[in-house]
Coordinates of C-alpha atoms in Angstrom, one line a residue:
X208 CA 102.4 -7.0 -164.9
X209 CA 102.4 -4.4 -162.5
X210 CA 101.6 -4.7 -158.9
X211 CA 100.3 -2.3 -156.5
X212 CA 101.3 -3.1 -152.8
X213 CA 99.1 -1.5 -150.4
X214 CA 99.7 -2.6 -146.9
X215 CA 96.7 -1.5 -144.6
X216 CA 98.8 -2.4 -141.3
X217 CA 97.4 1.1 -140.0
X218 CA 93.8 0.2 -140.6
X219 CA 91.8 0.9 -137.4
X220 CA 89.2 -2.0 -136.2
X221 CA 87.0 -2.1 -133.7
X222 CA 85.6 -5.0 -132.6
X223 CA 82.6 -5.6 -130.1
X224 CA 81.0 -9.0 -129.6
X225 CA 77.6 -8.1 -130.2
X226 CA 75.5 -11.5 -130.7
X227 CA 76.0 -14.5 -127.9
X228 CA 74.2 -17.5 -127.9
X229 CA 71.1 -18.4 -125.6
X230 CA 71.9 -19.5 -122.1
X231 CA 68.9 -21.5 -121.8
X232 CA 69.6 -23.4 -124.9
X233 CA 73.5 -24.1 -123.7
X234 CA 73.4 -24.0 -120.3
X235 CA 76.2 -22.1 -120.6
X236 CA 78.1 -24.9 -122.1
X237 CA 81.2 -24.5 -124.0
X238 CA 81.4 -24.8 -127.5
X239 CA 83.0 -28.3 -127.4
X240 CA 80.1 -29.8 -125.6
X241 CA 77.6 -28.4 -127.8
X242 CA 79.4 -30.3 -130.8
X243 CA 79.6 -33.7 -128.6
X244 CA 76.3 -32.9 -127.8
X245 CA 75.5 -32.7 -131.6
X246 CA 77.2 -35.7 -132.6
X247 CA 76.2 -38.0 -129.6
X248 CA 72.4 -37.3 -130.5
X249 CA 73.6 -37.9 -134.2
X250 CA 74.9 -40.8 -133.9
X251 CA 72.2 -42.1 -131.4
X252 CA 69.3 -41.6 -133.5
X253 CA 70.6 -40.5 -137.1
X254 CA 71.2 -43.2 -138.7
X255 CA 70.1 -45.8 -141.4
X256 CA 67.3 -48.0 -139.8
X257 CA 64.9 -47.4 -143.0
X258 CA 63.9 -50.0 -145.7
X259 CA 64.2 -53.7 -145.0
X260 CA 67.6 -53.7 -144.3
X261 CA 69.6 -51.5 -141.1
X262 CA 73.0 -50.2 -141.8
X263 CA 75.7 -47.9 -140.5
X264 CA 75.0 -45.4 -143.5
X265 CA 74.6 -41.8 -141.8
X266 CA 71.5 -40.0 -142.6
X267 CA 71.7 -36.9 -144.6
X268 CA 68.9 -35.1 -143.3
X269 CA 67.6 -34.8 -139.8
X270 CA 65.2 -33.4 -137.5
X271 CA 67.1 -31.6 -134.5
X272 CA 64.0 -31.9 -132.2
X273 CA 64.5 -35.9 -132.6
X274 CA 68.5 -36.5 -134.5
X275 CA 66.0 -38.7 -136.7
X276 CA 65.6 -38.8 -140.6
X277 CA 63.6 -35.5 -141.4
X278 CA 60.3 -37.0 -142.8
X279 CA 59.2 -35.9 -146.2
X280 CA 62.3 -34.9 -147.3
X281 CA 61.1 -32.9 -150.1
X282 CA 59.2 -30.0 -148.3
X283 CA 61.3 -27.5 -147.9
X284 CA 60.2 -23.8 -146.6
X285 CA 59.2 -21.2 -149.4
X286 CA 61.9 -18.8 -148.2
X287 CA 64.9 -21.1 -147.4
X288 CA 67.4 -20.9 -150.8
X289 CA 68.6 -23.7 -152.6
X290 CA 72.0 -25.3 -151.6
X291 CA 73.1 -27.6 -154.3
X292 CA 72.2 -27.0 -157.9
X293 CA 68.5 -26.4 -158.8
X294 CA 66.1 -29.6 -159.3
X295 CA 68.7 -32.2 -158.3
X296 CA 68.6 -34.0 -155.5
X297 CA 72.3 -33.5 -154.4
X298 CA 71.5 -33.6 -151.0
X299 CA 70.8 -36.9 -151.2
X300 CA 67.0 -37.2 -149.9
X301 CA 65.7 -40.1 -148.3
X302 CA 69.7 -41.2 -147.8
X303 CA 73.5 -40.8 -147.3
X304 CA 76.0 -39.1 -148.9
X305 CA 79.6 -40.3 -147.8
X306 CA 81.1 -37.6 -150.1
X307 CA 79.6 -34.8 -148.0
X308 CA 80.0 -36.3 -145.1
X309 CA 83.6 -36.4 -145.0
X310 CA 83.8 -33.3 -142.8
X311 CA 81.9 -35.0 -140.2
X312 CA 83.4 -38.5 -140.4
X313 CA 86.8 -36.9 -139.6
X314 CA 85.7 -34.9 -136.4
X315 CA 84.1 -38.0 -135.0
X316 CA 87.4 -40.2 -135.2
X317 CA 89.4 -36.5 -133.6
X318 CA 86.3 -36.8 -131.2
X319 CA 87.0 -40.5 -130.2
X320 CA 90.8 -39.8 -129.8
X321 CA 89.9 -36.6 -127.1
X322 CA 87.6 -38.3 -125.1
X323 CA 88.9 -42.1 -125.5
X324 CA 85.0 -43.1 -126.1
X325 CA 85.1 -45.3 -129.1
X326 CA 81.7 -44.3 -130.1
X327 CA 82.4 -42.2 -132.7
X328 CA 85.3 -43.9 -134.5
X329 CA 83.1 -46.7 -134.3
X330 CA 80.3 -45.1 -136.0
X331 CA 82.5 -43.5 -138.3
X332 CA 84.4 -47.3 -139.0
X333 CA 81.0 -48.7 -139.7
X334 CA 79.8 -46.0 -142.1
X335 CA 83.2 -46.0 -144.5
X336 CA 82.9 -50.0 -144.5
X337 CA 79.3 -49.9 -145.6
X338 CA 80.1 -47.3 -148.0
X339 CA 82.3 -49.6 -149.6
X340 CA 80.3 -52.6 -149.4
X341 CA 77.2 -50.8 -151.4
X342 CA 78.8 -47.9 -153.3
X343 CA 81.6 -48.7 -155.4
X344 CA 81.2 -49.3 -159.3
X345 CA 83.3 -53.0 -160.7
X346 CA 86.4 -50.3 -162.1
X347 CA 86.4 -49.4 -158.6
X348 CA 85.1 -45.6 -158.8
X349 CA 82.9 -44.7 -155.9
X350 CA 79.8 -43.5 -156.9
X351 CA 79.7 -40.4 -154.3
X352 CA 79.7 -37.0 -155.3
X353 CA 77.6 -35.0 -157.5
X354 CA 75.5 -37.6 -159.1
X355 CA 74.9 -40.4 -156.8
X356 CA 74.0 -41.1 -152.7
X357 CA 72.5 -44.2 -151.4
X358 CA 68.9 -44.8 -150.5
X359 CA 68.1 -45.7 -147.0
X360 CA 64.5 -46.7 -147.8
X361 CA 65.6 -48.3 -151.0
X362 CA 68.5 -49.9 -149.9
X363 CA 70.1 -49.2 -153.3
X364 CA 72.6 -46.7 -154.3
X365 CA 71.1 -44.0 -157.1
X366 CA 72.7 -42.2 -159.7
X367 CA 71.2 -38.9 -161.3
X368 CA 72.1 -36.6 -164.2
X369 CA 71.0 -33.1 -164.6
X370 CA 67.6 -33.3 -165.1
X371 CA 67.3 -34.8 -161.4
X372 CA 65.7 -38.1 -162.1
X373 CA 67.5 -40.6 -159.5
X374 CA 67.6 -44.1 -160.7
X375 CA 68.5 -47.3 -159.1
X376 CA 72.5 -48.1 -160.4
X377 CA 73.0 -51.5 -162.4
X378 CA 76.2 -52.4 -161.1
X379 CA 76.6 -55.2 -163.7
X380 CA 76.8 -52.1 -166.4
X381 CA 77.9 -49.0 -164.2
X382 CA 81.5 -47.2 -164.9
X383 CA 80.8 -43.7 -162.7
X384 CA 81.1 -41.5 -165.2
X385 CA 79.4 -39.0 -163.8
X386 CA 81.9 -39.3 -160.9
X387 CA 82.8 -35.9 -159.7
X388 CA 84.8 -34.3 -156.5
X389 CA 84.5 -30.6 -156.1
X390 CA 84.4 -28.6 -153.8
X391 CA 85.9 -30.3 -151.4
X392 CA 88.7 -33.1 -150.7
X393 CA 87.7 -36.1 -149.5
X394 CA 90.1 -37.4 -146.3
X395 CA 91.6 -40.3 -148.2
X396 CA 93.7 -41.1 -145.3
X397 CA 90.3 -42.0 -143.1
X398 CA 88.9 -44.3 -146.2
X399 CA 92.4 -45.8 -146.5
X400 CA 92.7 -46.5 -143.0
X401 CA 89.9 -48.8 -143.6
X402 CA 90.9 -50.6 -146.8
X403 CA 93.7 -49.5 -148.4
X404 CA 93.6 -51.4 -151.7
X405 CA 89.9 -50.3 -152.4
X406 CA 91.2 -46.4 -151.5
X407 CA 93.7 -46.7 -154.0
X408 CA 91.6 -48.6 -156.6
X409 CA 89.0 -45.7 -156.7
X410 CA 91.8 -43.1 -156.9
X411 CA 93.7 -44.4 -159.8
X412 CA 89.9 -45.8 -161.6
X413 CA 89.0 -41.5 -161.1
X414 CA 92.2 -39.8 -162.1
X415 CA 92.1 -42.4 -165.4
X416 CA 88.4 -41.5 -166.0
X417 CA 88.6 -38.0 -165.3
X418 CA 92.1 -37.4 -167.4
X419 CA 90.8 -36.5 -170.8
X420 CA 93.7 -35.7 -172.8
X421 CA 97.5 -37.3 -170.9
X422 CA 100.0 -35.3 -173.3
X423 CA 98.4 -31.7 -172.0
X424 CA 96.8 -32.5 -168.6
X425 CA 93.4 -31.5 -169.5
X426 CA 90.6 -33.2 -167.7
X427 CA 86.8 -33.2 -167.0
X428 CA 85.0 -32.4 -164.1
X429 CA 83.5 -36.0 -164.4
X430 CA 85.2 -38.6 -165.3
X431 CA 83.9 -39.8 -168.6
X432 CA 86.9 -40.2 -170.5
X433 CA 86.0 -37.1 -173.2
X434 CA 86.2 -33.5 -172.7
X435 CA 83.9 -31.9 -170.3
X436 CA 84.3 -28.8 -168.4
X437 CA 87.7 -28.3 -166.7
X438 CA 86.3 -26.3 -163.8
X439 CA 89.5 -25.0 -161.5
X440 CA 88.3 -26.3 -158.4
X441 CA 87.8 -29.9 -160.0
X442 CA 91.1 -29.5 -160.8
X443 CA 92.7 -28.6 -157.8
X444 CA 91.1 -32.1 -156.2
X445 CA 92.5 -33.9 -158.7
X446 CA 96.1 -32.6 -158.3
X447 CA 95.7 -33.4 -154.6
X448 CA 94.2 -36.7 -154.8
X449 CA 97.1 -37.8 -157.2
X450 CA 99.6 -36.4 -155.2
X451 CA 98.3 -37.9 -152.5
X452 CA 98.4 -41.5 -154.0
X453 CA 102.0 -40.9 -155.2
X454 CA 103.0 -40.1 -151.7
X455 CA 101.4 -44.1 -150.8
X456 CA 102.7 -45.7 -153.8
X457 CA 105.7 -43.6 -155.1
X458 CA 104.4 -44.6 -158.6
X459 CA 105.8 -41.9 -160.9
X460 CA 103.2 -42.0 -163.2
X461 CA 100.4 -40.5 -160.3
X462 CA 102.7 -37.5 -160.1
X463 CA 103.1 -36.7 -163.8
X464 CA 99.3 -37.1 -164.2
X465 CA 99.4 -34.7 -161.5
X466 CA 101.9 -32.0 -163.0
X467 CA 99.7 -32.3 -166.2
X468 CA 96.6 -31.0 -164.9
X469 CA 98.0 -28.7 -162.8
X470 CA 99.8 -27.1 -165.8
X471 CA 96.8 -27.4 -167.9
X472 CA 94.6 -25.0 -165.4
X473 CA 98.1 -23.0 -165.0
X474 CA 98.9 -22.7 -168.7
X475 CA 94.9 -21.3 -169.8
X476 CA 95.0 -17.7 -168.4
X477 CA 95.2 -14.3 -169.4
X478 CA 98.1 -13.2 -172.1
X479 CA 98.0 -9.8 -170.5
X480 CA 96.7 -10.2 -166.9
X481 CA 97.7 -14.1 -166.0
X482 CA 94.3 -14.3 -164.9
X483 CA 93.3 -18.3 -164.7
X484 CA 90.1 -19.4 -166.7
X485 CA 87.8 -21.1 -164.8
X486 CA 86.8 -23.5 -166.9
X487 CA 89.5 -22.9 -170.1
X488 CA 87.9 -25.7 -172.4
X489 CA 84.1 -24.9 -173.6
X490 CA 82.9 -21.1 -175.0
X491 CA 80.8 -20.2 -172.1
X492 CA 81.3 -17.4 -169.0
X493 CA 83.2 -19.2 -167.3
X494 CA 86.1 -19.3 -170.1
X495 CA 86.4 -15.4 -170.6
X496 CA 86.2 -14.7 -166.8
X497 CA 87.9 -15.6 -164.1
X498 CA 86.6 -15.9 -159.9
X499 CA 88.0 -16.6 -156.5
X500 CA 87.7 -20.3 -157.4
X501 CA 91.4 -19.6 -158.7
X502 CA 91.8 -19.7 -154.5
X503 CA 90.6 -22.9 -154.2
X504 CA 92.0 -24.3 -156.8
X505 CA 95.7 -23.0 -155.5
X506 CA 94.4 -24.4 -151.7
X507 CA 94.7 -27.9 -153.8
X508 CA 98.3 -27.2 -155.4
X509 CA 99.5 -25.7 -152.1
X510 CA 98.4 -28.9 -149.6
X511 CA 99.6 -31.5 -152.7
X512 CA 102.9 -29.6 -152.5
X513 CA 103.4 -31.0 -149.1
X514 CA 103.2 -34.8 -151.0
X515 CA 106.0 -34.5 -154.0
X516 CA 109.7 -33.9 -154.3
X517 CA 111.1 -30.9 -153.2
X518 CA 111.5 -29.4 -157.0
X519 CA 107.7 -30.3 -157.8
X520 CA 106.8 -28.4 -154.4
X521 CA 108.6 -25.3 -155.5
X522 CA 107.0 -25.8 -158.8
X523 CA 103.2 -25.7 -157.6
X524 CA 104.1 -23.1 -155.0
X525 CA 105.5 -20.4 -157.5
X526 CA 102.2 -21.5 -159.8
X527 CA 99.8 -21.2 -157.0
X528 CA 101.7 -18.0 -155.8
X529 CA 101.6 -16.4 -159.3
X530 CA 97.9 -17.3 -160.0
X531 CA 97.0 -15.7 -156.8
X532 CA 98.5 -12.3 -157.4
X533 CA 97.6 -12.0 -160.8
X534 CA 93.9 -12.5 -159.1
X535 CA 94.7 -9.9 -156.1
X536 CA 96.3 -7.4 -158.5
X537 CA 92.8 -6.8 -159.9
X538 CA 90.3 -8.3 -157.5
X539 CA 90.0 -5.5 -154.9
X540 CA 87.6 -2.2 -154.8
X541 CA 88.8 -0.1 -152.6
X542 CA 86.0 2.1 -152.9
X543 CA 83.7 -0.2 -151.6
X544 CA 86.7 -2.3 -149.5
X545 CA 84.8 -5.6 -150.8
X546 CA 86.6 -8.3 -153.4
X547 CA 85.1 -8.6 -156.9
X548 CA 83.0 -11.6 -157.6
X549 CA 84.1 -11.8 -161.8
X550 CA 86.9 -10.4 -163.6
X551 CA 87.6 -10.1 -167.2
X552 CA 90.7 -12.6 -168.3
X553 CA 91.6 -10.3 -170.9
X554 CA 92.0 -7.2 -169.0
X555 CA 91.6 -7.8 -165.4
X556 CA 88.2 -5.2 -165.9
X557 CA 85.7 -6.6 -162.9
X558 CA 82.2 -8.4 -164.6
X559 CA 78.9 -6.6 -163.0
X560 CA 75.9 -7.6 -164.1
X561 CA 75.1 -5.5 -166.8
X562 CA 78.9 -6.3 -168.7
X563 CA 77.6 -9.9 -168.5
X564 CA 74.3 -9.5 -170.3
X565 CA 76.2 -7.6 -172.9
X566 CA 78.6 -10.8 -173.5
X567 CA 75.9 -13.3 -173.2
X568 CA 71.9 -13.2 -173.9
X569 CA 71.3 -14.1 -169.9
X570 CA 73.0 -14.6 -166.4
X571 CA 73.4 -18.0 -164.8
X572 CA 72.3 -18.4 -161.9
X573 CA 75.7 -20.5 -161.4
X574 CA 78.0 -17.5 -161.4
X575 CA 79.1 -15.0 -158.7
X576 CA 77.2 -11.6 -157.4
X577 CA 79.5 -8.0 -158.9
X578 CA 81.0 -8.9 -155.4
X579 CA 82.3 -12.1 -153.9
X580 CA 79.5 -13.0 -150.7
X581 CA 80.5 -14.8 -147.9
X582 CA 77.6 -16.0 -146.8
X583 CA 75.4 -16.8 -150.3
X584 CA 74.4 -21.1 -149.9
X585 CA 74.2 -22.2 -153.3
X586 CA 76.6 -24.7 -154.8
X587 CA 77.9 -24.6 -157.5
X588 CA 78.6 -20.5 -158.2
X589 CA 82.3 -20.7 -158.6
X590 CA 82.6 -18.6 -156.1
X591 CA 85.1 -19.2 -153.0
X592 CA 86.4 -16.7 -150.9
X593 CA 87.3 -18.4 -147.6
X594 CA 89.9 -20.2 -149.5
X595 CA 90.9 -17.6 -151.4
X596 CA 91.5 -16.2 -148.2
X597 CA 93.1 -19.3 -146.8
X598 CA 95.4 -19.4 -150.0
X599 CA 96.5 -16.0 -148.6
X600 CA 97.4 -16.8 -145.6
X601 CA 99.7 -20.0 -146.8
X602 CA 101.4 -18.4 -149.6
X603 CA 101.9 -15.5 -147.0
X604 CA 103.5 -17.9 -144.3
X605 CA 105.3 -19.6 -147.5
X606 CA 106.9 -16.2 -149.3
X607 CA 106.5 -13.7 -146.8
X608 CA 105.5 -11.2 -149.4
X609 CA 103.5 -8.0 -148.0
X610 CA 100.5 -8.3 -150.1
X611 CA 99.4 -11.5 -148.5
X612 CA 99.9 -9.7 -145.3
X613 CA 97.6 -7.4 -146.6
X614 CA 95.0 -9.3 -148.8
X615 CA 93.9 -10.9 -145.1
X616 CA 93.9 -8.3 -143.7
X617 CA 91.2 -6.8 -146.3
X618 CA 89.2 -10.2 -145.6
X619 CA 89.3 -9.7 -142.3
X620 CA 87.8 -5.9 -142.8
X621 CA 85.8 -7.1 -145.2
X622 CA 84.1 -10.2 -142.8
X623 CA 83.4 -7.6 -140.2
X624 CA 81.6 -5.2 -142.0
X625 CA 79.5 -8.5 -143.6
X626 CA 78.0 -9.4 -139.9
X627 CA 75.5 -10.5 -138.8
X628 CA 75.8 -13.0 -141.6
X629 CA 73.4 -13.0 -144.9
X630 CA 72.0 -9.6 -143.9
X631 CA 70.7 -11.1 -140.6
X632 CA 68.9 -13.8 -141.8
X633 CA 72.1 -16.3 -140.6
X634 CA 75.0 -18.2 -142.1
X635 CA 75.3 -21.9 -142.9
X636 CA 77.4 -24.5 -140.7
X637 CA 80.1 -24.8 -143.6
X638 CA 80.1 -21.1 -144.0
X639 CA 80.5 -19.5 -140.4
X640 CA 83.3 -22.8 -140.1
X641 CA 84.7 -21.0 -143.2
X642 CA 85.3 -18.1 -141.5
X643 CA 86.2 -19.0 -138.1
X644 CA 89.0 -21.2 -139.5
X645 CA 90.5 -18.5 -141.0
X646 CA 90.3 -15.8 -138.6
X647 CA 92.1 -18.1 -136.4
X648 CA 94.2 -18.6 -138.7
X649 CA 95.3 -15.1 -139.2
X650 CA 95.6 -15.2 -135.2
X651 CA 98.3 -17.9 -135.3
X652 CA 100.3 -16.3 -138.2
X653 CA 99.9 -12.2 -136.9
X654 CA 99.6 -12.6 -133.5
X655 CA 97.0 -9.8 -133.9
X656 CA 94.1 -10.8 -131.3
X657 CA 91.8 -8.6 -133.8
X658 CA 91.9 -11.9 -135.6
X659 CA 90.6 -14.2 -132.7
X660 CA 88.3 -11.6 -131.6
X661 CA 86.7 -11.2 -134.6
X662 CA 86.4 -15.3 -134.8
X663 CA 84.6 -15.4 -131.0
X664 CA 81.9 -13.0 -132.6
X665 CA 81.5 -14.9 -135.4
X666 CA 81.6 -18.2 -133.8
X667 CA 78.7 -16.8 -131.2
X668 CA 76.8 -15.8 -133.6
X669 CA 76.7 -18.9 -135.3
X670 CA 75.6 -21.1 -132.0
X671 CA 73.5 -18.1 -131.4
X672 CA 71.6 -19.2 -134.4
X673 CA 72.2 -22.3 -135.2
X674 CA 72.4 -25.0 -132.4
X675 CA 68.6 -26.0 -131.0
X676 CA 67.2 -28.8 -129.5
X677 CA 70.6 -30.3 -128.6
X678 CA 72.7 -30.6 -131.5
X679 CA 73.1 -28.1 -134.4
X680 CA 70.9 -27.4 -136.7
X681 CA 73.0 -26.5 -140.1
X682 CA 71.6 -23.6 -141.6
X683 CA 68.5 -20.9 -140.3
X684 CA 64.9 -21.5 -141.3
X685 CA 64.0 -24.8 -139.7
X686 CA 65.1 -27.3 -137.5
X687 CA 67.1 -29.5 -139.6
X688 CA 70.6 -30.8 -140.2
X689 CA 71.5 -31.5 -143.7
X690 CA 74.9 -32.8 -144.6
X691 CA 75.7 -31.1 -147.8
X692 CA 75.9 -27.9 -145.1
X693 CA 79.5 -29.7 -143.9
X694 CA 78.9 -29.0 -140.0
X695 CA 82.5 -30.6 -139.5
X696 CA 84.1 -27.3 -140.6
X697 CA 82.0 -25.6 -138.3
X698 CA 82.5 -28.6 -135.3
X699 CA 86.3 -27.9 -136.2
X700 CA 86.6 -24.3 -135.8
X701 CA 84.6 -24.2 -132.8
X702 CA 86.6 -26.9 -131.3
X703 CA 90.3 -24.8 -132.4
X704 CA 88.7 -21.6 -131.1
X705 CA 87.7 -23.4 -127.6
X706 CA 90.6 -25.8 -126.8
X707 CA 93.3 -23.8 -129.1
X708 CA 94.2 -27.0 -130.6
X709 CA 93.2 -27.3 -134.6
X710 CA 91.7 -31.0 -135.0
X711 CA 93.6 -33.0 -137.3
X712 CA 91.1 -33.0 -140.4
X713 CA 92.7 -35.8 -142.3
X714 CA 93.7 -34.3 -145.3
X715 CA 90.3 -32.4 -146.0
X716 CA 91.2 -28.7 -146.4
X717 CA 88.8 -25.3 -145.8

C-alpha cells in the first residue's frame, strides 16, 4: 500500500484568543476553582434524596441555578439535539448512571488528593459502594451502560431495550445481556479499590458474555452470548478491560481472550486498503465502510499494551500502528484540509452522502457527516476524532514516524478553523475536554506553544459558555448538567491546562 508523507511543519498559524469568559460570572477565578466550585455544589445538593429511600447514588441530571435533580426530566428545549440514541432514555432520567459517571468519579478522588478535603473521595466511596449494593446482576455483570441506570424515585434499577420502555430489573431472573461498554473505559482501578473481588467478578461475567465465538475472537457489543454487532470501539474496551484483569490476576486465559478480539477487529479489513470494518459481522454500512472509530478502537489496544508481556505489547502496537495509517493514507482532503467522516473498505474512496443512498435505500442517522465534526453531540455515530487524534499522538511518541507528526498537526489546523465550536452555538463538556486534552497533548510532545495556545482559546471559550450559576452547566441551551456530557474530561483538561499537571484519570482514556 502506498503512502504519501506530507509533513506540513511549514504551515503558518495564527492564533488569537478571541472568546474569554465572563468576569462577573468567575470573579476572575481560575479554572481550577470553577471545577471545585462545580463539584462542591454537586456534591452538596446533587444527589439521591428522592423516593422512600436516600442514597449516595449521584444524580444524572441537574439544575445549575440549584445543583438539584432537574425536575421533569423529560422536557427538553425544541432546539437542543439529542445526545444518546433517539427515544431511549440513556441518560438515565429521573436517576444515576455510574457508567457515565466514571469521568467524574475519578476527578473527585484526584480532587480529594489536591486539596486533602475528603469530601469528594468520600462522596465518590459512597456512590461506587451503593452501586454495587443495588446494581449488579447474580453472574456478577453490572447492569450500567447502554441499557440500564438506577431510579432515584423508584429506588430500583431499570433496564431498557431499543424501543425505550424502562422496566424495573427481576434480579431473581436477570443475566445483563444487554450489558454494553462503549465509548468509553470505565476506571476499573477506582471500582476495584473498593471491592476487588466484585470488580473482577463483573469483568470476567462481561468478557464471557460478550465473547461470542473463543476460537476467532469475535464478540458482541452486548454481552448475550450469540453474535451481535462487533462495533470497533466495543472492541477496543474489551481488549483493555481483559488486559486489564490479566495485569491483577496474571490468569493467561484473560490475555488470550484478549489477543482474540483484538485480532478479530484486526483480521476484518480491507484486502486492498487495510481499512478496518467497523462492525465486520452483519451486512449493513457499517461493514463496507470504515470511520475514525478505527482511532478509538486503537486508543484501547495502545493503553492495554501497557498491561501484557513485552511481545503482546509490540504485537498490539504494530496492529494499532498499521490500522491507523491504512486510515490516514486515505482519510485526508486536502482541498478542504478537514478529515473524512466514511471511507470505502474496498478502495479507500471517501462515502458522501449521495454514494451512501446509492448503496443503501436510506441514511442512518447513526453514521458520520462526508466530514468527521468535532463538535456534533449524538451518541452513537461511530464517529471519533479526538481519539483518532490522540492515537496519533501515541503511536507518534511510540514510532516516531513523520506522518503522525503530521496528522496532529492537521487536527490541530483543522480544530482552529472549526471555532467557535458547533458554528457558534457552543460545544459539549465531553467535547471541548476532547480537545483541550489533546492540544495539550501535542504541547508536551512538540514543544510548539501553537498547541497550548490554541487549548487556552478553546478552554475559554468553553467556560465562556458553559459554566453559570456556580458550577458548569454541560452543554449550551439551558441550565443543566447531564452526566452522559462526561464533564470529567472537561474538569481534567482544565485542571492540566491551569496547574500543568495532567490528573491521574484512573485508567479512563480520551
Amino acid at each position: 500500500m502506498r503512502f504519501t508523507i506530507i509533513l506540513f511543519l511549514s504551515y503558518v498559524f495564527v492564533f488569537t484568543s478571541t472568546v474569554g469568559y465572563s468576569q462577573s460570572e468567575t470573579n476572575s477565578q481560575s479554572y481550577y476553582d470553577l471545577v471545585i466550585n462545580h463539584f462542591t455544589k454537586r456534591l452538596a445538593n446533587g444527589k439521591d434524596k428522592y423516593g422512600p429511600q436516600t442514597t449516595p447514588f449521584w444524580m444524572s441530571s441537574l439544575n445549575t441555578a440549584t445543583g438539584e435533580h432537574y425536575g421533569n426530566d423529560t422536557l427538553r428545549p425544541d432546539d437542543r439535539p439529542q445526545r444518546l440514541y433517539q427515544d431511549r432514555p440513556v441518560e438515565a432520567p429521573w436517576g444515576s448512571s455510574m457508567y457515565w459517571d466514571m469521568p467524574q468519579v475519578v476527578v473527585a478522588y484526584y480532587l480529594s488528593e489536591k486539596t486533602n478535603d475528603a469530601t469528594y473521595s468520600d462522596a465518590a466511596d459512597a456512590y461506587i459502594q451503593a452501586f454495587f449494593e443495588n446494581c449488579v446482576a447474580k453472574n456478577g455483570r453490572f447492569l450500567w451502560g447502554n441499557h440500564y441506570y438506577y431510579d432515584a424515585f423508584q429506588d430500583a434499577t431499570l433496564e431498557f431495550g431499543s424501543d425505550g420502555i424502562a422496566e424495573k430489573v427481576d434480579f431473581a431472573t436477570e443475566t445483563a445481556v444487554l450489558h454494553e461498554m462503549r465509548p468509553i473505559a470505565p476506571s476499573w482501578q477506582a471500582l476495584w479499590n473498593i471491592d476487588p473481588e466484585i470488580t473482577e467478578a463483573a469483568i470476567r461475567s462481561a468478557i464471557d458474555g460478550h465473547l461470542t465465538n473463543s476460537a476467532t475472537g469475535e464478540f458482541n457489543r452486548h454481552a448475550e452470548g450469540k453474535r451481535g454487532h462487533a462495533f470497533l470501539e466495543a472492541g477496543g474496551v474489551l481488549v483493555y478491560s481483559a488486559a486489564w484483569l490479566y495485569a491483577k490476576t496474571q490468569d493467561a486465559s484473560l490475555l488470550e481472550k484478549a489477543k482474540r478480539m483484538a485480532n478479530y477487529s484486526f483480521l476484518n479489513k480491507g484486502a486492498e486498503t487495510g481499512l478496518l470494518e467497523n462492525s465486520p459481522n452483519q451486512d449493513r454500512w457499517d461493514k463496507i465502510y470504515s470511520t475514525t472509530e478505527v482511532g478509538l478502537w486503537a486508543r484501547g489496544l495502545l493503553e492495554a499494551a501497557n498491561y501484557v508481556d513485552e511481545t503482546t505489547r509490540q504485537q498490539w502496537i504494530t496492529m494499532a500502528d498499521e490500522a491507523m495509517t491504512a486510515w490516514l493514507e486515505y482519510g485526508f482532503d486536502p482541498k478542504q484540509y478537514e478529515y473524512y467522516g466514511i471511507l470505502r473498505v474496498s478502495n479507500g474512496e471517501p462515502v458522501f452522502e449521495e454514494d451512501f443512498l446509492n448503496d443503501f435505500e436510506s441514511k442512518t442517522v447513526y453514521s458520520p457527516d462526508n466530514y468527521t465534526s468535532f463538535w456534533e453531540p449524538l451518541f452513537p455515530r461511530h464517529d471519533y476524532p479526538m481519539p483518532f487524534a490522540e492515537s496519533c499522538l501515541k503511536l507518534y511518541e511510540l514510532t516516531g514516524k513523520d506522518y503522525y507528526k503530521s496528522a496532529c498537526y492537521r487536527w490541530m489546523a483543522a480544530i482552529k478553523n472549526d471555532l467557535p465550536a458547533w458554528d457558534g452555538k457552543g460545544g459539549y463538556a465531553d467535547l471541548y475536554g476532547r480537545v483541550i486534552h489533546f492540544l495539550l497533548g501535542g504541547h508536551k510532545t512538540f514543544s510548539d506553544e501553537r498547541f497550548r495556545i490554541l487549548a487556552q482559546d478553546v478552554a475559554d471559550e468553553a467556560v465562556e459558555r458553559l459554566y453559570a450559576q456556580g458550577m458548569f452547566r454541560t452543554h449550551t441551551g439551558e441550565d443543566r448538567y447531564d452526566v452522559a456530557d462526561m464533564f470529567g474530561f472537561l474538569a481534567a483538561s482544565l485542571i492540566w491546562l491551569e496547574t500543568g499537571e495532567e490528573p491521574n484519570m484512573m485508567g479512563i482514556y480520551y
